Amino acid sequence: MDKIKIAFFDSKDYDKQSFVDSNQNEEFEITYFETRLSEDTYKLAEGSDVVCVFVNDDVNSVVIDKLHKMGVKLIALRCAGYNNVDIEHAFGKIHVVRVPAYSPYAVAEHAIALLLTSIRRIHKAYIRTKDFNFSLNGLTGFDLHGKTVGVVGTGKIGRIFIDICRGFGMNVIAYDKFPAKDSGIEYVSLDELWNRSDIISLHCPLTDESLHMINAESIEQMKKGVVIINTSRGALIDSEALVEGIKARHVGAACLDVYEEESNVFFHDYSNHIVNDDTLARLISMPNVIVTSHQAFLTNEALMNIADTTLNNVKEFFDKGTCTNEICYKCANLATCKQTHENKCF
Ligand code: NAD
């Protein structure tokens, strides 16, 4: 049998290297494209069996129809979230597989790194001591011990984040649409979580329901000085409402690894450009906001897991015609898909 051909979009040096390593026996013919998959670039996938995409590729209905017409059989996401794929439109046309977990530790640990950096002003201290400025003025932080952290989403990442917070002696409360039974976690309503938390960390997926869950109204309910951490998806937060909350001195700090308009800027070097996004520029200008560019997943362990699982997904799909990590809109939203169609979603 011919080698399976994979068109790999939005390729970066770091993920290319892990896929080259994982494919060292050259079982797959992978063509790496630096450009993202979109309505303008789909033609690059001509002759491919698979398109491999990441968080900011735009796999909308038009792209799906074009790929389907070109004979692409599989969309292999090399990430967990799939809000950038119109999975409802893909149903019945192209199968979609993903990497459900690659290193939940990487993301949970990054959330903690952002929190500690922010509240102990490490980002400020680093710049000062580089310039031999050893003044402590303005660097006063606060203890995490005894503070209440509200965790939204208690799946794989949220649970690890909770374990780490408990290690610091923090009180943990949580909200999840589907609370985990017998977990020993104190679940509360979202309103109560906004009300009681000194720190809020988001670990749920982006859906129609969770879109802008942090907005002007929810910020109003939060404690003055609250620290908000988002390592999940940017659009969970209404960024303009966040800016206003910080300007009003109501939000004490924000730690953002994701941003709702990130696809226009993240993963690229714009250091010699004027950034057009005023909301992002305003956020970055604030001393109590830390932005990292969707970096939480970026550990050696996660990159190897992503490459191995993605290539195993492709292999499983073409060997058996099914894949355990297949996802469709029924699996995702209605929980009605039990992959009953000959063990496939359709
Ligand atoms: P998971 O599926 O294990 O857990 C998600 C949890 O959110 C589940 O318990 C689910 O019941 C809950 N949930 C679903 N809808 C909800 C809602 N409306 N309100 C509250 N809770 C809800 O996922 P995970 O592996 O823990 O990942 C969490 C999120 O982290 C992903 O959705 C993804 O967007 C994000 N992520 C970010 C990075 C990064 O590099 N920044 C990397 C991986 C994942």
Tab-separated table of N, CA and C in Angstrom, residues 197-267:
chain	number	residue	atom	x	y	z
A	197	SER	N	-14.348	33.784	45.064
A	197	SER	CA	-12.962	33.448	44.704
A	197	SER	C	-12.008	34.641	44.757
A	198	ASP	N	-10.816	34.401	45.317
A	198	ASP	CA	-9.735	35.383	45.229
A	198	ASP	C	-9.019	35.228	43.891
A	199	ILE	N	-9.029	33.988	43.410
A	199	ILE	CA	-8.365	33.672	42.139
A	199	ILE	C	-9.347	32.802	41.349
A	200	ILE	N	-9.457	33.051	40.050
A	200	ILE	CA	-10.361	32.238	39.214
A	200	ILE	C	-9.544	31.677	38.057
A	201	SER	N	-9.634	30.371	37.823
A	201	SER	CA	-8.890	29.764	36.717
A	201	SER	C	-9.841	28.979	35.825
A	202	LEU	N	-9.762	29.241	34.515
A	202	LEU	CA	-10.700	28.618	33.564
A	202	LEU	C	-10.084	27.369	32.937
A	203	HIS	N	-10.804	26.248	33.033
A	203	HIS	CA	-10.316	24.986	32.451
A	203	HIS	C	-11.433	24.219	31.757
A	204	CYS	N	-12.391	24.963	31.178
A	204	CYS	CA	-13.487	24.301	30.459
A	204	CYS	C	-13.358	24.605	28.967
A	205	PRO	N	-14.036	23.818	28.114
A	205	PRO	CA	-13.935	24.082	26.675
A	205	PRO	C	-14.738	25.313	26.275
A	206	LEU	N	-14.449	25.837	25.090
A	206	LEU	CA	-15.226	26.944	24.532
A	206	LEU	C	-16.409	26.354	23.775
A	207	THR	N	-17.615	26.701	24.220
A	207	THR	CA	-18.838	26.269	23.541
A	207	THR	C	-19.753	27.492	23.445
A	208	ASP	N	-20.899	27.327	22.786
A	208	ASP	CA	-21.856	28.446	22.719
A	208	ASP	C	-22.216	28.899	24.131
A	209	GLU	N	-22.281	27.922	25.035
A	209	GLU	CA	-22.698	28.220	26.406
A	209	GLU	C	-21.613	28.935	27.211
A	210	SER	N	-20.356	28.550	26.964
A	210	SER	CA	-19.278	29.125	27.790
A	210	SER	C	-18.668	30.399	27.171
A	211	LEU	N	-19.068	30.713	25.931
A	211	LEU	CA	-18.554	31.925	25.266
A	211	LEU	C	-18.780	33.154	26.165
A	212	HIS	N	-17.730	33.930	26.391
A	212	HIS	CA	-17.798	35.152	27.215
A	212	HIS	C	-18.400	34.900	28.590
A	213	MET	N	-18.084	33.764	29.196
A	213	MET	CA	-18.627	33.507	30.541
A	213	MET	C	-18.084	34.537	31.540
A	214	ILE	N	-16.866	35.043	31.241
A	214	ILE	CA	-16.393	36.193	32.028
A	214	ILE	C	-16.683	37.442	31.200
A	215	ASN	N	-17.649	38.235	31.704
A	215	ASN	CA	-18.104	39.430	30.996
A	215	ASN	C	-18.336	40.522	32.038
A	216	ALA	N	-18.875	41.648	31.594
A	216	ALA	CA	-19.056	42.779	32.526
A	216	ALA	C	-19.873	42.369	33.740
A	217	GLU	N	-20.926	41.578	33.484
A	217	GLU	CA	-21.825	41.192	34.572
A	217	GLU	C	-21.141	40.262	35.580
A	218	SER	N	-20.421	39.256	35.073
A	218	SER	CA	-19.767	38.325	36.012
A	218	SER	C	-18.608	39.024	36.736
A	219	ILE	N	-17.908	39.937	36.038
A	219	ILE	CA	-16.813	40.662	36.698
A	219	ILE	C	-17.376	41.491	37.854
A	220	GLU	N	-18.547	42.070	37.631
A	220	GLU	CA	-19.215	42.870	38.667
A	220	GLU	C	-19.432	42.041	39.939
A	221	GLN	N	-19.694	40.744	39.757
A	221	GLN	CA	-19.964	39.875	40.920
A	221	GLN	C	-18.693	39.448	41.647
A	222	MET	N	-17.538	39.635	40.994
A	222	MET	CA	-16.288	39.115	41.579
A	222	MET	C	-15.770	40.019	42.687
A	223	LYS	N	-14.902	39.421	43.537
A	223	LYS	CA	-14.261	40.187	44.607
A	223	LYS	C	-13.350	41.255	44.012
A	224	LYS	N	-13.238	42.379	44.680
A	224	LYS	CA	-12.280	43.393	44.232
A	224	LYS	C	-10.865	42.812	44.374
A	225	GLY	N	-10.070	42.941	43.367
A	225	GLY	CA	-8.698	42.425	43.430
A	225	GLY	C	-8.544	41.009	42.900
A	226	VAL	N	-9.637	40.438	42.376
A	226	VAL	CA	-9.590	39.045	41.883
A	226	VAL	C	-8.500	38.874	40.805
A	227	VAL	N	-7.854	37.716	40.835
A	227	VAL	CA	-6.875	37.381	39.790
A	227	VAL	C	-7.535	36.365	38.849
A	228	ILE	N	-7.542	36.668	37.568
A	228	ILE	CA	-8.195	35.782	36.589
A	228	ILE	C	-7.130	35.105	35.731
A	229	ILE	N	-7.212	33.776	35.645
A	229	ILE	CA	-6.247	33.019	34.824
A	229	ILE	C	-7.018	32.324	33.706
A	230	ASN	N	-6.554	32.491	32.474
A	230	ASN	CA	-7.188	31.758	31.370
A	230	ASN	C	-6.131	31.046	30.541
A	231	THR	N	-6.097	29.716	30.690
A	231	THR	CA	-5.216	28.902	29.833
A	231	THR	C	-6.075	28.008	28.937
A	232	SER	N	-7.374	28.338	28.811
A	232	SER	CA	-8.269	27.434	28.072
A	232	SER	C	-8.511	27.888	26.638
A	233	ARG	N	-9.439	28.802	26.457
A	233	ARG	CA	-9.694	29.387	25.144
A	233	ARG	C	-10.032	30.857	25.350
A	234	GLY	N	-9.499	31.712	24.459
A	234	GLY	CA	-9.601	33.151	24.645
A	234	GLY	C	-11.025	33.660	24.796
A	235	ALA	N	-11.926	33.129	23.967
A	235	ALA	CA	-13.281	33.690	23.929
A	235	ALA	C	-14.130	33.302	25.151
A	236	LEU	N	-13.551	32.616	26.108
A	236	LEU	CA	-14.260	32.429	27.385
A	236	LEU	C	-14.385	33.771	28.097
A	237	ILE	N	-13.475	34.707	27.733
A	237	ILE	CA	-13.479	36.036	28.358
A	237	ILE	C	-13.820	37.094	27.323
A	238	ASP	N	-14.729	37.992	27.676
A	238	ASP	CA	-14.984	39.186	26.874
A	238	ASP	C	-13.829	40.150	27.181
A	239	SER	N	-12.874	40.245	26.259
A	239	SER	CA	-11.623	40.971	26.528
A	239	SER	C	-11.856	42.442	26.838
A	240	GLU	N	-12.838	43.039	26.149
A	240	GLU	CA	-13.074	44.466	26.404
A	240	GLU	C	-13.624	44.670	27.810
A	241	ALA	N	-14.477	43.751	28.263
A	241	ALA	CA	-15.007	43.834	29.631
A	241	ALA	C	-13.873	43.646	30.637
A	242	LEU	N	-12.913	42.789	30.276
A	242	LEU	CA	-11.757	42.580	31.164
A	242	LEU	C	-10.937	43.868	31.281
A	243	VAL	N	-10.691	44.506	30.144
A	243	VAL	CA	-9.945	45.775	30.165
A	243	VAL	C	-10.653	46.772	31.084
A	244	GLU	N	-11.976	46.870	30.932
A	244	GLU	CA	-12.729	47.826	31.758
A	244	GLU	C	-12.632	47.450	33.235
A	245	GLY	N	-12.721	46.158	33.531
A	245	GLY	CA	-12.635	45.678	34.924
A	245	GLY	C	-11.289	46.016	35.549
A	246	ILE	N	-10.234	45.947	34.743
A	246	ILE	CA	-8.893	46.267	35.265
A	246	ILE	C	-8.747	47.784	35.424
A	247	LYS	N	-9.261	48.524	34.415
A	247	LYS	CA	-9.171	49.995	34.500
A	247	LYS	C	-9.924	50.503	35.728
A	248	ALA	N	-11.022	49.837	36.074
A	248	ALA	CA	-11.817	50.251	37.241
A	248	ALA	C	-11.176	49.768	38.542
A	249	ARG	N	-10.003	49.111	38.452
A	249	ARG	CA	-9.288	48.567	39.622
A	249	ARG	C	-10.120	47.484	40.327
A	250	HIS	N	-11.064	46.898	39.611
A	250	HIS	CA	-11.871	45.837	40.217
A	250	HIS	C	-11.164	44.481	40.055
A	251	VAL	N	-10.661	44.233	38.848
A	251	VAL	CA	-9.857	43.024	38.616
A	251	VAL	C	-8.418	43.357	39.002
A	252	GLY	N	-7.836	42.535	39.883
A	252	GLY	CA	-6.494	42.814	40.393
A	252	GLY	C	-5.395	42.433	39.426
A	253	ALA	N	-5.605	41.359	38.676
A	253	ALA	CA	-4.586	40.908	37.721
A	253	ALA	C	-5.202	39.898	36.753
A	254	ALA	N	-4.609	39.804	35.577
A	254	ALA	CA	-5.062	38.797	34.602
A	254	ALA	C	-3.851	38.069	34.047
A	255	CYS	N	-3.971	36.751	33.973
A	255	CYS	CA	-2.899	35.896	33.434
A	255	CYS	C	-3.504	35.181	32.228
A	256	LEU	N	-3.056	35.542	31.046
A	256	LEU	CA	-3.726	35.056	29.835
A	256	LEU	C	-2.763	34.290	28.935
A	257	ASP	N	-3.034	33.019	28.737
A	257	ASP	CA	-2.250	32.262	27.751
A	257	ASP	C	-2.999	32.216	26.426
A	258	VAL	N	-4.251	32.650	26.467
A	258	VAL	CA	-5.104	32.602	25.275
A	258	VAL	C	-5.837	33.937	25.187
A	259	TYR	N	-6.262	34.275	23.960
A	259	TYR	CA	-6.905	35.569	23.738
A	259	TYR	C	-7.893	35.389	22.593
A	260	GLU	N	-9.050	36.049	22.690
A	260	GLU	CA	-10.108	35.704	21.735
A	260	GLU	C	-9.760	36.000	20.279
A	261	GLU	N	-8.899	36.991	20.051
A	261	GLU	CA	-8.511	37.277	18.659
A	261	GLU	C	-7.093	36.783	18.399
A	262	GLU	N	-6.664	35.744	19.104
A	262	GLU	CA	-5.261	35.329	19.037
A	262	GLU	C	-4.846	34.842	17.659
A	263	SER	N	-5.799	34.328	16.880
A	263	SER	CA	-5.386	33.728	15.602
A	263	SER	C	-4.735	34.768	14.686
A	264	ASN	N	-5.013	36.053	14.910
A	264	ASN	CA	-4.398	37.089	14.072
A	264	ASN	C	-2.955	37.399	14.468
A	265	VAL	N	-2.578	37.062	15.688
A	265	VAL	CA	-1.244	37.482	16.156
A	265	VAL	C	-0.378	36.373	16.768
A	266	PHE	N	-0.991	35.480	17.536
A	266	PHE	CA	-0.174	34.517	18.280
A	266	PHE	C	0.623	33.607	17.341
A	267	PHE	N	1.750	33.151	17.832
A	267	PHE	CA	2.683	32.250	17.136
A	267	PHE	C	3.527	32.970	16.074
